[in-house]
CSV table of C-alpha atoms and ligand atoms in Angstrom, one decimal:
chain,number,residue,atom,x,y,z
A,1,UNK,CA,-69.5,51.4,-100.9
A,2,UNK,CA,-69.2,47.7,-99.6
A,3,UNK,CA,-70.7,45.3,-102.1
A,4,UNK,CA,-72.9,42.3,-101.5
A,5,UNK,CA,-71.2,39.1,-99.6
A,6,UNK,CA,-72.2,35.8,-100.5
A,7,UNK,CA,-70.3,33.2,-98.1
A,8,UNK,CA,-70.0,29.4,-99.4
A,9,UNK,CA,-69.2,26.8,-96.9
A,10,UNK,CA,-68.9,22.8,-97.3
A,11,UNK,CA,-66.3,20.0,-96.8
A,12,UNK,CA,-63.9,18.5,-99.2
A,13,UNK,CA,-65.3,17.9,-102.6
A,14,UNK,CA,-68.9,19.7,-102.2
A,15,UNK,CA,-68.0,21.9,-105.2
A,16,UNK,CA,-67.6,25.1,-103.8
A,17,UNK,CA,-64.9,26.4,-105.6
A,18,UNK,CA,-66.0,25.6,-108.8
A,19,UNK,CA,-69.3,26.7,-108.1
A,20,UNK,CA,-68.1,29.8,-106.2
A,21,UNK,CA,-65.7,30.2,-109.2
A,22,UNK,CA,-68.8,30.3,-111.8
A,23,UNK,CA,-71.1,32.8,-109.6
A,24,UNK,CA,-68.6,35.0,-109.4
A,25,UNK,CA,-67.9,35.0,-113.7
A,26,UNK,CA,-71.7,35.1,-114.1
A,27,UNK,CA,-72.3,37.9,-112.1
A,28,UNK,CA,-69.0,39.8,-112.7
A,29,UNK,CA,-67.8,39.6,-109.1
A,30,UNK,CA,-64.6,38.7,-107.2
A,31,UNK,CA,-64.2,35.1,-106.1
A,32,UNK,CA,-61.6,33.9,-103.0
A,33,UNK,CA,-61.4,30.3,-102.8
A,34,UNK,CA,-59.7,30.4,-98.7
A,35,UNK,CA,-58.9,26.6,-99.0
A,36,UNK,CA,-56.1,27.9,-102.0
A,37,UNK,CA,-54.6,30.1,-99.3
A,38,UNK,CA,-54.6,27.4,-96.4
A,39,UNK,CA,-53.1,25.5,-99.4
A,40,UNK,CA,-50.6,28.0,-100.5
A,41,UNK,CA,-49.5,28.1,-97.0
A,42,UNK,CA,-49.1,24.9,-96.8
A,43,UNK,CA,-46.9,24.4,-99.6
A,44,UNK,CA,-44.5,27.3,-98.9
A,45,UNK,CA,-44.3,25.6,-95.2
A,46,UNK,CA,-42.9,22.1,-97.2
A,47,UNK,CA,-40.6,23.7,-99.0
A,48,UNK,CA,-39.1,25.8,-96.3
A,49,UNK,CA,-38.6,22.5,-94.6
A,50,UNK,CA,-40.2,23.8,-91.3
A,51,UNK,CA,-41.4,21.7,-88.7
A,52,UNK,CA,-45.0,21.3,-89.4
A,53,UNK,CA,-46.3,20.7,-85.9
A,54,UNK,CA,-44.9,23.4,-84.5
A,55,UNK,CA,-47.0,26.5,-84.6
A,56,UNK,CA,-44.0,28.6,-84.1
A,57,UNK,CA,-42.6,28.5,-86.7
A,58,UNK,CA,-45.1,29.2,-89.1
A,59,UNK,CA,-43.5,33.0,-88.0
A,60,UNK,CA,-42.7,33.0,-92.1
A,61,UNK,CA,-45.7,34.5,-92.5
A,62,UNK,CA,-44.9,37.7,-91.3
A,63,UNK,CA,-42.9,38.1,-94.4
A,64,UNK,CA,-44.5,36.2,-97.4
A,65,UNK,CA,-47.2,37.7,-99.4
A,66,UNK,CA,-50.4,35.4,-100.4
A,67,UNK,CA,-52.1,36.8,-102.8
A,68,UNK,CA,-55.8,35.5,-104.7
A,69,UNK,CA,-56.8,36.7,-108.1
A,70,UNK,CA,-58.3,35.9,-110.7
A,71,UNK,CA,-59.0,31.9,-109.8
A,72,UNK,CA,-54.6,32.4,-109.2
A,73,UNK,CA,-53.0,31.7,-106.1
A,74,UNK,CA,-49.6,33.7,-105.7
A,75,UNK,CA,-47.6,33.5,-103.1
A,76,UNK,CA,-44.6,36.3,-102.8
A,77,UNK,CA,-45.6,36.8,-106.7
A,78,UNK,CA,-44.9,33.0,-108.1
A,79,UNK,CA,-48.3,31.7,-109.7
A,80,UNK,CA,-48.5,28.2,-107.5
A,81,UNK,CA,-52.1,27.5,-108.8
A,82,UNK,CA,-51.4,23.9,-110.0
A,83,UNK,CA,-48.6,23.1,-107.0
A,84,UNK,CA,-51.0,23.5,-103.8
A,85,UNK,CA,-52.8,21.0,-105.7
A,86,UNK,CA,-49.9,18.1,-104.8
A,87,UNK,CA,-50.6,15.2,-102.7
A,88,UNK,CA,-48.1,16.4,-99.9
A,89,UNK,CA,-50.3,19.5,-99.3
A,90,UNK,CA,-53.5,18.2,-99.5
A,91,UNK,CA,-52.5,15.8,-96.8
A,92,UNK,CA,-51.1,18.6,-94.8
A,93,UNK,CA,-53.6,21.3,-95.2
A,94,UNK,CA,-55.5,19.8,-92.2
A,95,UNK,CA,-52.7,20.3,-89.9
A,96,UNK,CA,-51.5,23.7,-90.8
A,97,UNK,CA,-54.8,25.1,-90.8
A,98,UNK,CA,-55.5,24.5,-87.5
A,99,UNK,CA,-53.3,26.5,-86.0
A,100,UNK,CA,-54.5,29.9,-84.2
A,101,UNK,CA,-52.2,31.9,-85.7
A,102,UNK,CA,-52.2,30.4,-89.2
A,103,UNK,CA,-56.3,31.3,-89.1
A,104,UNK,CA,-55.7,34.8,-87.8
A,105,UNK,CA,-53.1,35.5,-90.4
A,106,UNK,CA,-55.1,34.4,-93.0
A,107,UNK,CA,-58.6,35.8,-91.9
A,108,UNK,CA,-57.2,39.1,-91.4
A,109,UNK,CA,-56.4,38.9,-95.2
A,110,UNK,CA,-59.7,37.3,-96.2
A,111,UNK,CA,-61.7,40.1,-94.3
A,112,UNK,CA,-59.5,42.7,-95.8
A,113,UNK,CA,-60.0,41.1,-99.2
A,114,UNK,CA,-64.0,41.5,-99.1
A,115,UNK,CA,-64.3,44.9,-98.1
A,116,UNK,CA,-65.1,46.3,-100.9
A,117,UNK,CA,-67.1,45.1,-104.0
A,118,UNK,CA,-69.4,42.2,-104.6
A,119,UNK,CA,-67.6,39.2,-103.6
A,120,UNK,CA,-68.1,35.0,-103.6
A,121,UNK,CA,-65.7,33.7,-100.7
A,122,UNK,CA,-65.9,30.1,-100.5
A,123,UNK,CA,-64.3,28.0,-97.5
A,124,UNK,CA,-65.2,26.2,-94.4
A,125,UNK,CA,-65.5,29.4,-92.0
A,126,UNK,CA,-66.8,31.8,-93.8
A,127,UNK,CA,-70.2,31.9,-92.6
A,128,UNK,CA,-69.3,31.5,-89.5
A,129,UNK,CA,-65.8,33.7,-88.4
A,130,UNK,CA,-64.6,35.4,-91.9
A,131,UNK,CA,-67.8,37.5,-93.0
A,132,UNK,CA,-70.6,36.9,-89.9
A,133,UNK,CA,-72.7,39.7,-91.6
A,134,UNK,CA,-72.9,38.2,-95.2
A,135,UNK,CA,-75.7,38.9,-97.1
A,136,UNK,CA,-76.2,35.0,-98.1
A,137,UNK,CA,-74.6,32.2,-96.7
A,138,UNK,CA,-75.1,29.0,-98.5
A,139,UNK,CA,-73.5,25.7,-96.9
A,140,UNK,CA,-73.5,22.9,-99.6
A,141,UNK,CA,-73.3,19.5,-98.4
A,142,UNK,CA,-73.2,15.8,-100.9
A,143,UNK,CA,-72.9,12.4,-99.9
A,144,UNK,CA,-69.0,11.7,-99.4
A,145,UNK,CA,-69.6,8.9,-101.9
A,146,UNK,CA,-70.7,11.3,-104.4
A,147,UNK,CA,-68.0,13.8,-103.3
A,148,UNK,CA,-65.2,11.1,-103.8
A,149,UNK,CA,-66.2,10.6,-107.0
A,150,UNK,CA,-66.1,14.4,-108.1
A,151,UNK,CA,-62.5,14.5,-106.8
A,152,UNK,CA,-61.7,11.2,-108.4
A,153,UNK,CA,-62.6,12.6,-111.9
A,154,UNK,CA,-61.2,15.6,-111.7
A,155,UNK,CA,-57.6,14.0,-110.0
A,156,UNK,CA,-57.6,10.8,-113.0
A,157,UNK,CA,-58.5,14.1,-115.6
A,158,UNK,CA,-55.3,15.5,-114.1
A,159,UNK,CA,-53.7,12.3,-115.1
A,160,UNK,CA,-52.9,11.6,-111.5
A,161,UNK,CA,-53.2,8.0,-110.8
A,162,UNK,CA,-55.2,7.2,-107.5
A,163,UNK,CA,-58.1,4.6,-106.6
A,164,UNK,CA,-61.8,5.6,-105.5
A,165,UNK,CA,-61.2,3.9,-101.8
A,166,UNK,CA,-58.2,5.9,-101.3
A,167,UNK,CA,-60.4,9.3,-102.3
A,168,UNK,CA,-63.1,8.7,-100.3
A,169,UNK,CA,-60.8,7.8,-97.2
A,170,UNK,CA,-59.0,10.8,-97.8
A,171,UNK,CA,-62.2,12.8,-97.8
A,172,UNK,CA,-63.3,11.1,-94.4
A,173,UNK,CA,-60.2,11.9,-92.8
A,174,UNK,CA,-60.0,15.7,-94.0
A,175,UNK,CA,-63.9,16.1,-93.1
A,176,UNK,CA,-63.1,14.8,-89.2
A,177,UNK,CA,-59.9,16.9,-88.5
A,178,UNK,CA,-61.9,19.7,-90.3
A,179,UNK,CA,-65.1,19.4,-88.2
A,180,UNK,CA,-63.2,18.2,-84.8
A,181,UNK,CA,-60.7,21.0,-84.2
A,182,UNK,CA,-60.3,23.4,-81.7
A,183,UNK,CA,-60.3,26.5,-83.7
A,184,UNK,CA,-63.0,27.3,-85.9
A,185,UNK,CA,-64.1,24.2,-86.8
A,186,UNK,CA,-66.1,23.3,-90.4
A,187,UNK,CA,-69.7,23.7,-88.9
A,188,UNK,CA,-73.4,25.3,-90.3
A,189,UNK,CA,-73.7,28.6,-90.0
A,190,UNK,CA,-77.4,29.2,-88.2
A,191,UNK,CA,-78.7,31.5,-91.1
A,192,UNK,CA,-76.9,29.6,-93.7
A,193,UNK,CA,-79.2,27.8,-96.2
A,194,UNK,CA,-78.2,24.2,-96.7
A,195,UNK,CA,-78.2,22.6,-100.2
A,196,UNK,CA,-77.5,19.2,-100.8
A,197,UNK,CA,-75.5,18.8,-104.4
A,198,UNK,CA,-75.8,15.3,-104.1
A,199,UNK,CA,-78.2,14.6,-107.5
A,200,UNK,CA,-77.7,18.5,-109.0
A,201,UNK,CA,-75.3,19.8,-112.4
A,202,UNK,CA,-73.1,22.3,-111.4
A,203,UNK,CA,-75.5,24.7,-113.9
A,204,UNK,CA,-78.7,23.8,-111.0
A,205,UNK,CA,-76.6,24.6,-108.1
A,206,UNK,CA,-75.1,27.8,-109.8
A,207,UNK,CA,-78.5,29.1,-111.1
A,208,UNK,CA,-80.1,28.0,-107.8
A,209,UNK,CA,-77.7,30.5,-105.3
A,210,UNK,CA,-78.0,33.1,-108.1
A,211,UNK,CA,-81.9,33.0,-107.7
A,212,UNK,CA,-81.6,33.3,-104.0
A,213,UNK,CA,-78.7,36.0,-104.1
A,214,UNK,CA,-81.5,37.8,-106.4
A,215,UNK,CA,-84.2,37.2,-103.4
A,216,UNK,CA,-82.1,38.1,-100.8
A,217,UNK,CA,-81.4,41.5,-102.6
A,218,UNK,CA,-85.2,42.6,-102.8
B,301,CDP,O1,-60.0,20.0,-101.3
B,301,CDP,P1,-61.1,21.0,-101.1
B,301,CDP,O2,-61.4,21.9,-102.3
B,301,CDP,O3,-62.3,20.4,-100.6
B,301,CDP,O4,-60.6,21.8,-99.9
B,301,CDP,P2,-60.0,23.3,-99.9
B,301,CDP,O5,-61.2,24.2,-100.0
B,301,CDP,O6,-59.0,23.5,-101.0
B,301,CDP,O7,-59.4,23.5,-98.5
B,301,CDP,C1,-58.3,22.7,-98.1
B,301,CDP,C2,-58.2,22.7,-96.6
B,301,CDP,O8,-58.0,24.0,-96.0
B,301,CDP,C3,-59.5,22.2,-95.8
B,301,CDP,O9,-59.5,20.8,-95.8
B,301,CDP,C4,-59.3,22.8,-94.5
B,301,CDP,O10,-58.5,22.1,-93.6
B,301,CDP,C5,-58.6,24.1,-94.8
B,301,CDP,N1,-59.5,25.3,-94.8
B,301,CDP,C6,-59.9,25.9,-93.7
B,301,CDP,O11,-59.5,25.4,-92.6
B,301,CDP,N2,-60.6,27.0,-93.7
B,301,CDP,C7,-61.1,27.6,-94.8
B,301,CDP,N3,-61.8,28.7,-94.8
B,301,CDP,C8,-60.8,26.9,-96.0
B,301,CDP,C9,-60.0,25.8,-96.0
């Protein structure tokens, strides 16, 4: 029996995956953060050395197995949870995931992934291309300034040196070539509810979807 589908959408730093990450333990259901797998991608495209602007020869993909469990990105069976993480893929991801076939690689998995069971995908078409019917789509939006600053804690926590301007411009620049490309761009689903994390906790937003995954199921 397919399961209920909650879709989360939002741009860099909107807390989806750590938000998507606590539904899912709350309520005991499977979580799939996409941007790990555009990640994973990414990095196993740097070290293979491939040209990265050419779509072509992302043909690697044919063979390597991605794999999402448990909050752990795999790819081909190595844990690379805390390398798609690096500075060289975040800068990257952009690029790579805006390639047709890249998408259609990785949405065939994602669709596969939710077919059965209650699952929390979060991402920036999920809504829209990845699960269409969901039972709840939820698109959460902050102000960048706010969103820099989440990403700035969490990289200096890290221990990763880096300086609020250079978040926040890094944030800009992902949320353009995320909004502005050709092929599925980041954009608001037209039954998606819209809530702006700007001035909640984490615990607000969490308990906020899970009341309206409650409503949604009467
Ligand atoms: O850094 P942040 O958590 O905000 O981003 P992410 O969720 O890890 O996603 C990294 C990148 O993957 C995004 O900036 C998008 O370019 C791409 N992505 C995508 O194109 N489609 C998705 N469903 C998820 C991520």
């Amino acid at each position: 029996m397919p399961g209920y589908k909650l879709a989360i959408d939002g741009p860099a730093g909107s807390g989806k995956s750590t938000i998507s990450s606590l539904i899912a333990k709350k309520l005991g259901w499977t979580h799939i953060d996409t941007g790990a797998m555009y990640r994973a991608v990414t990095l196993q495209a740097i070290e293979l050395g491939i040209n990265l602007n050419d779509e072509a020869s992302y043909r690697f993909l044919e063979t390597s197995k991605i794999h999402y469990d448990f909050d752990r990105i795999f790819i081909n069976d190595r844990d690379v949870t805390e390398g798609i993480r690096s500075e060289g893929v975040t800068n990257n991801v952009s690029l790579v995931s805006s390639f047709p076939y890249v998408r259609k690689k990785l949405v065939d998995l994602q669709k596969m992934a939710a077919e059965y069971g209650n699952i929390v995908m979060d991402g920036r078409d999920i809504g829209t291309v990845v699960l269409p019917h969901a039972d709840l789509k939820i698109f959460l939006t902050a102000n960048v300034e706010e969103r820099a600053k989440r990403r700035f804690k969490e990289l200096t926590k890290k221990g990763k040196e880096t300086h609020l301007s250079k978040v926040i411009e890094d944030i800009l620049n992902r949320d353009q070539k995320d909004s502005t490309r050709k092929e599925s761009p980041l954009r608001i689903a037209d039954d998606a509810i819209v809530l702006d994390t700007t001035y909640l906790t984490i615990d607000e937003v969490v308990n906020k979807i899970i009341e309206l995954t409650d409503k949604k199921e009467n």
